């Protein structure tokens, strides 16, 4: 699942300056900022190439950056100018349940021509994002996503030293246009999910980023791909990790392994500095370790002779799980190609090949392929939850918990040396991963695979905090 360097280099134009992020719509008299999902024509192959029919928030891909300060209340008036229903999920935010944006669970999908007011407080500084959560496999693939950045009480880095890279892979047809016809391909749904043949960064190909010597930069990386796992080695650019999935790790740390895997929906924040002018590529790892794929280039100008001390990164105040009093639950992942499908059920009946093809359900949690009427579990607010997720499939998955962050406390086949807070974790084939968190956010919350085709095909359940 590493990047095929030749496929991505094919038709790649020379690097060009990244399009700047936009700011979400101006604030109205009632305090709401407008955000509209609508159709857009965007060039994905190169600046002189053909336009693709995409969907974007405010007509851009990625959508406008939404920036707030920790503790601020956001008021977003979302309007749907598309021809199908949609909703907006605020990924990674420990949000009020009614604002989580999950159509069919926390709200009705917003119909074409209609609007919905999202009002919520952002409790944690960090890197988050927002994306469609109705037929996500289709709507996110077409471009309905954007970055949500929550700043610390006092910004740690100047705006020009706070750099964001939103990475996505697009499946283009032979003409260089987005391949709409391939959406929903059953091979993708039953295998590793939809993956593309063109990588973009902030909506463009291999951008240049202007930096200078003698200062610290914060780099935020988001994997917005439907299903592709990105392989990244921050040590190639001297980067040190300061946060995963929005949550700080404490002191900036150099990774002692390579590569670092960034699954769909995951984020990683780095700090880095440059000691000499020139061109410094930032790359993804490929099958050939000697030929990484550069997805952007830092153009380093002369600045100060040496960087000042790195700003102190505030810690997190998430409640620590009490493992001695935890409630334990097990989630068995099955199905997919080369997987155990025979005893899965759909709406209470054994799934047959005909039902599987008609329903498009071919993965299951605890034997169930349909979205369950009853929760995976129900706990009281403040209780510690431990989930053993057992992957008995032939593919990796990216498991996401809504409304909460967790710690990975055990993983079969590898040592868990650190327990950073995450909202999404990767689990390999035939692997078991144990996570723990305090269920301190009341409501009905999804637990699902963020390989979006897998989620649509059965890998979605929910839990309840009362």
JSON list of N, CA, C and O in Angstrom, two decimals, residues 289-327:
[
{"chain": "A", "resi": 289, "resn": "UNK", "atom": "N", "xyz": [13.27, 2.33, -1.08]},
{"chain": "A", "resi": 289, "resn": "UNK", "atom": "CA", "xyz": [13.68, 3.20, 0.01]},
{"chain": "A", "resi": 289, "resn": "UNK", "atom": "C", "xyz": [14.64, 4.29, -0.44]},
{"chain": "A", "resi": 289, "resn": "UNK", "atom": "O", "xyz": [14.76, 5.32, 0.23]},
{"chain": "A", "resi": 290, "resn": "UNK", "atom": "N", "xyz": [15.32, 4.05, -1.56]},
{"chain": "A", "resi": 290, "resn": "UNK", "atom": "CA", "xyz": [16.28, 5.04, -2.05]},
{"chain": "A", "resi": 290, "resn": "UNK", "atom": "C", "xyz": [15.61, 6.11, -2.90]},
{"chain": "A", "resi": 290, "resn": "UNK", "atom": "O", "xyz": [16.26, 7.06, -3.32]},
{"chain": "A", "resi": 291, "resn": "UNK", "atom": "N", "xyz": [14.32, 5.95, -3.19]},
{"chain": "A", "resi": 291, "resn": "UNK", "atom": "CA", "xyz": [13.63, 6.91, -4.05]},
{"chain": "A", "resi": 291, "resn": "UNK", "atom": "C", "xyz": [12.32, 7.34, -3.41]},
{"chain": "A", "resi": 291, "resn": "UNK", "atom": "O", "xyz": [11.23, 6.94, -3.86]},
{"chain": "A", "resi": 292, "resn": "UNK", "atom": "N", "xyz": [12.37, 8.14, -2.36]},
{"chain": "A", "resi": 292, "resn": "UNK", "atom": "CA", "xyz": [11.12, 8.65, -1.77]},
{"chain": "A", "resi": 292, "resn": "UNK", "atom": "C", "xyz": [10.42, 9.58, -2.76]},
{"chain": "A", "resi": 292, "resn": "UNK", "atom": "O", "xyz": [11.06, 10.14, -3.67]},
{"chain": "A", "resi": 293, "resn": "UNK", "atom": "N", "xyz": [9.11, 9.75, -2.58]},
{"chain": "A", "resi": 293, "resn": "UNK", "atom": "CA", "xyz": [8.33, 10.61, -3.45]},
{"chain": "A", "resi": 293, "resn": "UNK", "atom": "C", "xyz": [8.17, 11.98, -2.81]},
{"chain": "A", "resi": 293, "resn": "UNK", "atom": "O", "xyz": [7.48, 12.12, -1.79]},
{"chain": "A", "resi": 294, "resn": "UNK", "atom": "N", "xyz": [8.80, 13.02, -3.37]},
{"chain": "A", "resi": 294, "resn": "UNK", "atom": "CA", "xyz": [8.67, 14.37, -2.77]},
{"chain": "A", "resi": 294, "resn": "UNK", "atom": "C", "xyz": [7.29, 14.95, -3.07]},
{"chain": "A", "resi": 294, "resn": "UNK", "atom": "O", "xyz": [6.91, 15.10, -4.23]},
{"chain": "A", "resi": 295, "resn": "UNK", "atom": "N", "xyz": [6.52, 15.26, -2.01]},
{"chain": "A", "resi": 295, "resn": "UNK", "atom": "CA", "xyz": [5.19, 15.81, -2.23]},
{"chain": "A", "resi": 295, "resn": "UNK", "atom": "C", "xyz": [5.15, 17.33, -2.11]},
{"chain": "A", "resi": 295, "resn": "UNK", "atom": "O", "xyz": [4.16, 17.96, -2.47]},
{"chain": "A", "resi": 296, "resn": "UNK", "atom": "N", "xyz": [6.23, 17.92, -1.63]},
{"chain": "A", "resi": 296, "resn": "UNK", "atom": "CA", "xyz": [6.35, 19.38, -1.57]},
{"chain": "A", "resi": 296, "resn": "UNK", "atom": "C", "xyz": [7.83, 19.71, -1.40]},
{"chain": "A", "resi": 296, "resn": "UNK", "atom": "O", "xyz": [8.65, 18.83, -1.07]},
{"chain": "A", "resi": 297, "resn": "UNK", "atom": "N", "xyz": [8.17, 20.96, -1.64]},
{"chain": "A", "resi": 297, "resn": "UNK", "atom": "CA", "xyz": [9.57, 21.39, -1.50]},
{"chain": "A", "resi": 297, "resn": "UNK", "atom": "C", "xyz": [9.63, 22.68, -0.71]},
{"chain": "A", "resi": 297, "resn": "UNK", "atom": "O", "xyz": [8.94, 23.66, -1.03]},
{"chain": "A", "resi": 298, "resn": "UNK", "atom": "N", "xyz": [10.45, 22.68, 0.33]},
{"chain": "A", "resi": 298, "resn": "UNK", "atom": "CA", "xyz": [10.72, 23.91, 1.06]},
{"chain": "A", "resi": 298, "resn": "UNK", "atom": "C", "xyz": [11.81, 24.68, 0.31]},
{"chain": "A", "resi": 298, "resn": "UNK", "atom": "O", "xyz": [12.89, 24.15, 0.04]},
{"chain": "A", "resi": 299, "resn": "UNK", "atom": "N", "xyz": [11.51, 25.91, -0.04]},
{"chain": "A", "resi": 299, "resn": "UNK", "atom": "CA", "xyz": [12.50, 26.79, -0.65]},
{"chain": "A", "resi": 299, "resn": "UNK", "atom": "C", "xyz": [13.03, 27.70, 0.45]},
{"chain": "A", "resi": 299, "resn": "UNK", "atom": "O", "xyz": [12.35, 28.61, 0.92]},
{"chain": "A", "resi": 300, "resn": "UNK", "atom": "N", "xyz": [14.26, 27.42, 0.87]},
{"chain": "A", "resi": 300, "resn": "UNK", "atom": "CA", "xyz": [14.82, 28.04, 2.07]},
{"chain": "A", "resi": 300, "resn": "UNK", "atom": "C", "xyz": [15.65, 29.26, 1.70]},
{"chain": "A", "resi": 300, "resn": "UNK", "atom": "O", "xyz": [16.62, 29.17, 0.94]},
{"chain": "A", "resi": 301, "resn": "UNK", "atom": "N", "xyz": [15.25, 30.40, 2.24]},
{"chain": "A", "resi": 301, "resn": "UNK", "atom": "CA", "xyz": [16.01, 31.64, 2.04]},
{"chain": "A", "resi": 301, "resn": "UNK", "atom": "C", "xyz": [16.84, 31.94, 3.28]},
{"chain": "A", "resi": 301, "resn": "UNK", "atom": "O", "xyz": [16.61, 31.37, 4.36]},
{"chain": "A", "resi": 302, "resn": "UNK", "atom": "N", "xyz": [17.80, 32.85, 3.14]},
{"chain": "A", "resi": 302, "resn": "UNK", "atom": "CA", "xyz": [18.62, 33.26, 4.28]},
{"chain": "A", "resi": 302, "resn": "UNK", "atom": "C", "xyz": [17.78, 34.03, 5.28]},
{"chain": "A", "resi": 302, "resn": "UNK", "atom": "O", "xyz": [17.03, 34.94, 4.91]},
{"chain": "A", "resi": 303, "resn": "UNK", "atom": "N", "xyz": [17.91, 33.66, 6.54]},
{"chain": "A", "resi": 303, "resn": "UNK", "atom": "CA", "xyz": [17.24, 34.37, 7.61]},
{"chain": "A", "resi": 303, "resn": "UNK", "atom": "C", "xyz": [18.23, 34.56, 8.74]},
{"chain": "A", "resi": 303, "resn": "UNK", "atom": "O", "xyz": [19.35, 35.01, 8.53]},
{"chain": "A", "resi": 304, "resn": "UNK", "atom": "N", "xyz": [17.83, 34.19, 9.94]},
{"chain": "A", "resi": 304, "resn": "UNK", "atom": "CA", "xyz": [18.72, 34.30, 11.08]},
{"chain": "A", "resi": 304, "resn": "UNK", "atom": "C", "xyz": [19.76, 33.18, 11.04]},
{"chain": "A", "resi": 304, "resn": "UNK", "atom": "O", "xyz": [19.58, 32.14, 10.39]},
{"chain": "A", "resi": 305, "resn": "UNK", "atom": "N", "xyz": [20.84, 33.39, 11.76]},
{"chain": "A", "resi": 305, "resn": "UNK", "atom": "CA", "xyz": [21.92, 32.40, 11.78]},
{"chain": "A", "resi": 305, "resn": "UNK", "atom": "C", "xyz": [21.52, 31.13, 12.51]},
{"chain": "A", "resi": 305, "resn": "UNK", "atom": "O", "xyz": [21.91, 30.03, 12.12]},
{"chain": "A", "resi": 306, "resn": "UNK", "atom": "N", "xyz": [20.74, 31.27, 13.58]},
{"chain": "A", "resi": 306, "resn": "UNK", "atom": "CA", "xyz": [20.34, 30.09, 14.36]},
{"chain": "A", "resi": 306, "resn": "UNK", "atom": "C", "xyz": [18.94, 30.30, 14.90]},
{"chain": "A", "resi": 306, "resn": "UNK", "atom": "O", "xyz": [18.53, 31.42, 15.19]},
{"chain": "A", "resi": 307, "resn": "UNK", "atom": "N", "xyz": [18.21, 29.21, 15.03]},
{"chain": "A", "resi": 307, "resn": "UNK", "atom": "CA", "xyz": [16.84, 29.28, 15.54]},
{"chain": "A", "resi": 307, "resn": "UNK", "atom": "C", "xyz": [16.85, 29.52, 17.04]},
{"chain": "A", "resi": 307, "resn": "UNK", "atom": "O", "xyz": [17.72, 29.03, 17.76]},
{"chain": "A", "resi": 308, "resn": "UNK", "atom": "N", "xyz": [15.87, 30.27, 17.54]},
{"chain": "A", "resi": 308, "resn": "UNK", "atom": "CA", "xyz": [15.75, 30.46, 18.99]},
{"chain": "A", "resi": 308, "resn": "UNK", "atom": "C", "xyz": [15.27, 29.18, 19.65]},
{"chain": "A", "resi": 308, "resn": "UNK", "atom": "O", "xyz": [15.03, 28.16, 18.98]},
{"chain": "A", "resi": 309, "resn": "UNK", "atom": "N", "xyz": [15.12, 29.22, 20.94]},
{"chain": "A", "resi": 309, "resn": "UNK", "atom": "CA", "xyz": [14.61, 28.04, 21.65]},
{"chain": "A", "resi": 309, "resn": "UNK", "atom": "C", "xyz": [13.21, 27.70, 21.16]},
{"chain": "A", "resi": 309, "resn": "UNK", "atom": "O", "xyz": [12.41, 28.58, 20.85]},
{"chain": "A", "resi": 310, "resn": "UNK", "atom": "N", "xyz": [12.93, 26.40, 21.08]},
{"chain": "A", "resi": 310, "resn": "UNK", "atom": "CA", "xyz": [11.61, 25.94, 20.64]},
{"chain": "A", "resi": 310, "resn": "UNK", "atom": "C", "xyz": [10.57, 26.32, 21.68]},
{"chain": "A", "resi": 310, "resn": "UNK", "atom": "O", "xyz": [10.75, 26.11, 22.88]},
{"chain": "A", "resi": 311, "resn": "UNK", "atom": "N", "xyz": [9.43, 26.89, 21.25]},
{"chain": "A", "resi": 311, "resn": "UNK", "atom": "CA", "xyz": [8.38, 27.22, 22.23]},
{"chain": "A", "resi": 311, "resn": "UNK", "atom": "C", "xyz": [7.91, 25.98, 22.97]},
{"chain": "A", "resi": 311, "resn": "UNK", "atom": "O", "xyz": [7.85, 24.88, 22.40]},
{"chain": "A", "resi": 312, "resn": "UNK", "atom": "N", "xyz": [7.57, 26.15, 24.22]},
{"chain": "A", "resi": 312, "resn": "UNK", "atom": "CA", "xyz": [7.05, 25.03, 25.01]},
{"chain": "A", "resi": 312, "resn": "UNK", "atom": "C", "xyz": [5.65, 24.67, 24.49]},
{"chain": "A", "resi": 312, "resn": "UNK", "atom": "O", "xyz": [4.81, 25.54, 24.28]},
{"chain": "A", "resi": 313, "resn": "UNK", "atom": "N", "xyz": [5.41, 23.39, 24.29]},
{"chain": "A", "resi": 313, "resn": "UNK", "atom": "CA", "xyz": [4.13, 22.91, 23.78]},
{"chain": "A", "resi": 313, "resn": "UNK", "atom": "C", "xyz": [3.26, 22.51, 24.97]},
{"chain": "A", "resi": 313, "resn": "UNK", "atom": "O", "xyz": [3.62, 21.61, 25.74]},
{"chain": "A", "resi": 314, "resn": "UNK", "atom": "N", "xyz": [2.13, 23.18, 25.17]},
{"chain": "A", "resi": 314, "resn": "UNK", "atom": "CA", "xyz": [1.28, 22.81, 26.31]},
{"chain": "A", "resi": 314, "resn": "UNK", "atom": "C", "xyz": [0.82, 21.36, 26.21]},
{"chain": "A", "resi": 314, "resn": "UNK", "atom": "O", "xyz": [0.63, 20.81, 25.12]},
{"chain": "A", "resi": 315, "resn": "UNK", "atom": "N", "xyz": [0.61, 20.73, 27.37]},
{"chain": "A", "resi": 315, "resn": "UNK", "atom": "CA", "xyz": [0.16, 19.35, 27.41]},
{"chain": "A", "resi": 315, "resn": "UNK", "atom": "C", "xyz": [-1.35, 19.24, 27.26]},
{"chain": "A", "resi": 315, "resn": "UNK", "atom": "O", "xyz": [-2.05, 20.22, 27.04]},
{"chain": "A", "resi": 316, "resn": "UNK", "atom": "N", "xyz": [-1.85, 18.02, 27.41]},
{"chain": "A", "resi": 316, "resn": "UNK", "atom": "CA", "xyz": [-3.28, 17.77, 27.31]},
{"chain": "A", "resi": 316, "resn": "UNK", "atom": "C", "xyz": [-3.87, 17.55, 28.69]},
{"chain": "A", "resi": 316, "resn": "UNK", "atom": "O", "xyz": [-3.16, 17.16, 29.63]},
{"chain": "A", "resi": 317, "resn": "UNK", "atom": "N", "xyz": [-5.17, 17.79, 28.81]},
{"chain": "A", "resi": 317, "resn": "UNK", "atom": "CA", "xyz": [-5.84, 17.58, 30.10]},
{"chain": "A", "resi": 317, "resn": "UNK", "atom": "C", "xyz": [-6.91, 16.51, 29.99]},
{"chain": "A", "resi": 317, "resn": "UNK", "atom": "O", "xyz": [-7.89, 16.51, 30.74]},
{"chain": "A", "resi": 318, "resn": "UNK", "atom": "N", "xyz": [-6.73, 15.57, 29.04]},
{"chain": "A", "resi": 318, "resn": "UNK", "atom": "CA", "xyz": [-7.70, 14.49, 28.89]},
{"chain": "A", "resi": 318, "resn": "UNK", "atom": "C", "xyz": [-7.69, 13.59, 30.14]},
{"chain": "A", "resi": 318, "resn": "UNK", "atom": "O", "xyz": [-6.63, 13.35, 30.73]},
{"chain": "A", "resi": 319, "resn": "UNK", "atom": "N", "xyz": [-8.86, 13.08, 30.54]},
{"chain": "A", "resi": 319, "resn": "UNK", "atom": "CA", "xyz": [-8.90, 12.21, 31.73]},
{"chain": "A", "resi": 319, "resn": "UNK", "atom": "C", "xyz": [-8.19, 10.88, 31.47]},
{"chain": "A", "resi": 319, "resn": "UNK", "atom": "O", "xyz": [-8.34, 10.29, 30.40]},
{"chain": "A", "resi": 320, "resn": "UNK", "atom": "N", "xyz": [-7.43, 10.45, 32.44]},
{"chain": "A", "resi": 320, "resn": "UNK", "atom": "CA", "xyz": [-6.64, 9.23, 32.29]},
{"chain": "A", "resi": 320, "resn": "UNK", "atom": "C", "xyz": [-7.51, 8.01, 32.62]},
{"chain": "A", "resi": 320, "resn": "UNK", "atom": "O", "xyz": [-8.19, 7.99, 33.64]},
{"chain": "A", "resi": 321, "resn": "UNK", "atom": "N", "xyz": [-7.51, 6.99, 31.76]},
{"chain": "A", "resi": 321, "resn": "UNK", "atom": "CA", "xyz": [-8.32, 5.80, 32.02]},
{"chain": "A", "resi": 321, "resn": "UNK", "atom": "C", "xyz": [-7.92, 5.10, 33.31]},
{"chain": "A", "resi": 321, "resn": "UNK", "atom": "O", "xyz": [-6.73, 4.99, 33.63]},
{"chain": "A", "resi": 322, "resn": "UNK", "atom": "N", "xyz": [-8.92, 4.63, 34.05]},
{"chain": "A", "resi": 322, "resn": "UNK", "atom": "CA", "xyz": [-8.70, 3.82, 35.26]},
{"chain": "A", "resi": 322, "resn": "UNK", "atom": "C", "xyz": [-8.85, 2.35, 34.85]},
{"chain": "A", "resi": 322, "resn": "UNK", "atom": "O", "xyz": [-9.95, 1.81, 34.85]},
{"chain": "A", "resi": 323, "resn": "UNK", "atom": "N", "xyz": [-7.75, 1.73, 34.50]},
{"chain": "A", "resi": 323, "resn": "UNK", "atom": "CA", "xyz": [-7.80, 0.37, 33.96]},
{"chain": "A", "resi": 323, "resn": "UNK", "atom": "C", "xyz": [-8.27, -0.65, 34.99]},
{"chain": "A", "resi": 323, "resn": "UNK", "atom": "O", "xyz": [-8.83, -1.70, 34.63]},
{"chain": "A", "resi": 324, "resn": "UNK", "atom": "N", "xyz": [-8.12, -0.34, 36.26]},
{"chain": "A", "resi": 324, "resn": "UNK", "atom": "CA", "xyz": [-8.54, -1.28, 37.30]},
{"chain": "A", "resi": 324, "resn": "UNK", "atom": "C", "xyz": [-10.06, -1.38, 37.40]},
{"chain": "A", "resi": 324, "resn": "UNK", "atom": "O", "xyz": [-10.59, -2.36, 37.94]},
{"chain": "A", "resi": 325, "resn": "UNK", "atom": "N", "xyz": [-10.77, -0.38, 36.90]},
{"chain": "A", "resi": 325, "resn": "UNK", "atom": "CA", "xyz": [-12.22, -0.38, 37.00]},
{"chain": "A", "resi": 325, "resn": "UNK", "atom": "C", "xyz": [-12.88, -0.30, 35.62]},
{"chain": "A", "resi": 325, "resn": "UNK", "atom": "O", "xyz": [-14.03, 0.11, 35.49]},
{"chain": "A", "resi": 326, "resn": "UNK", "atom": "N", "xyz": [-12.15, -0.71, 34.58]},
{"chain": "A", "resi": 326, "resn": "UNK", "atom": "CA", "xyz": [-12.62, -0.53, 33.22]},
{"chain": "A", "resi": 326, "resn": "UNK", "atom": "C", "xyz": [-13.71, -1.53, 32.84]},
{"chain": "A", "resi": 326, "resn": "UNK", "atom": "O", "xyz": [-13.76, -2.65, 33.35]},
{"chain": "A", "resi": 327, "resn": "UNK", "atom": "N", "xyz": [-14.57, -1.10, 31.93]},
{"chain": "A", "resi": 327, "resn": "UNK", "atom": "CA", "xyz": [-15.53, -1.98, 31.27]},
{"chain": "A", "resi": 327, "resn": "UNK", "atom": "C", "xyz": [-14.89, -2.46, 29.97]},
{"chain": "A", "resi": 327, "resn": "UNK", "atom": "O", "xyz": [-14.41, -1.65, 29.17]}
]
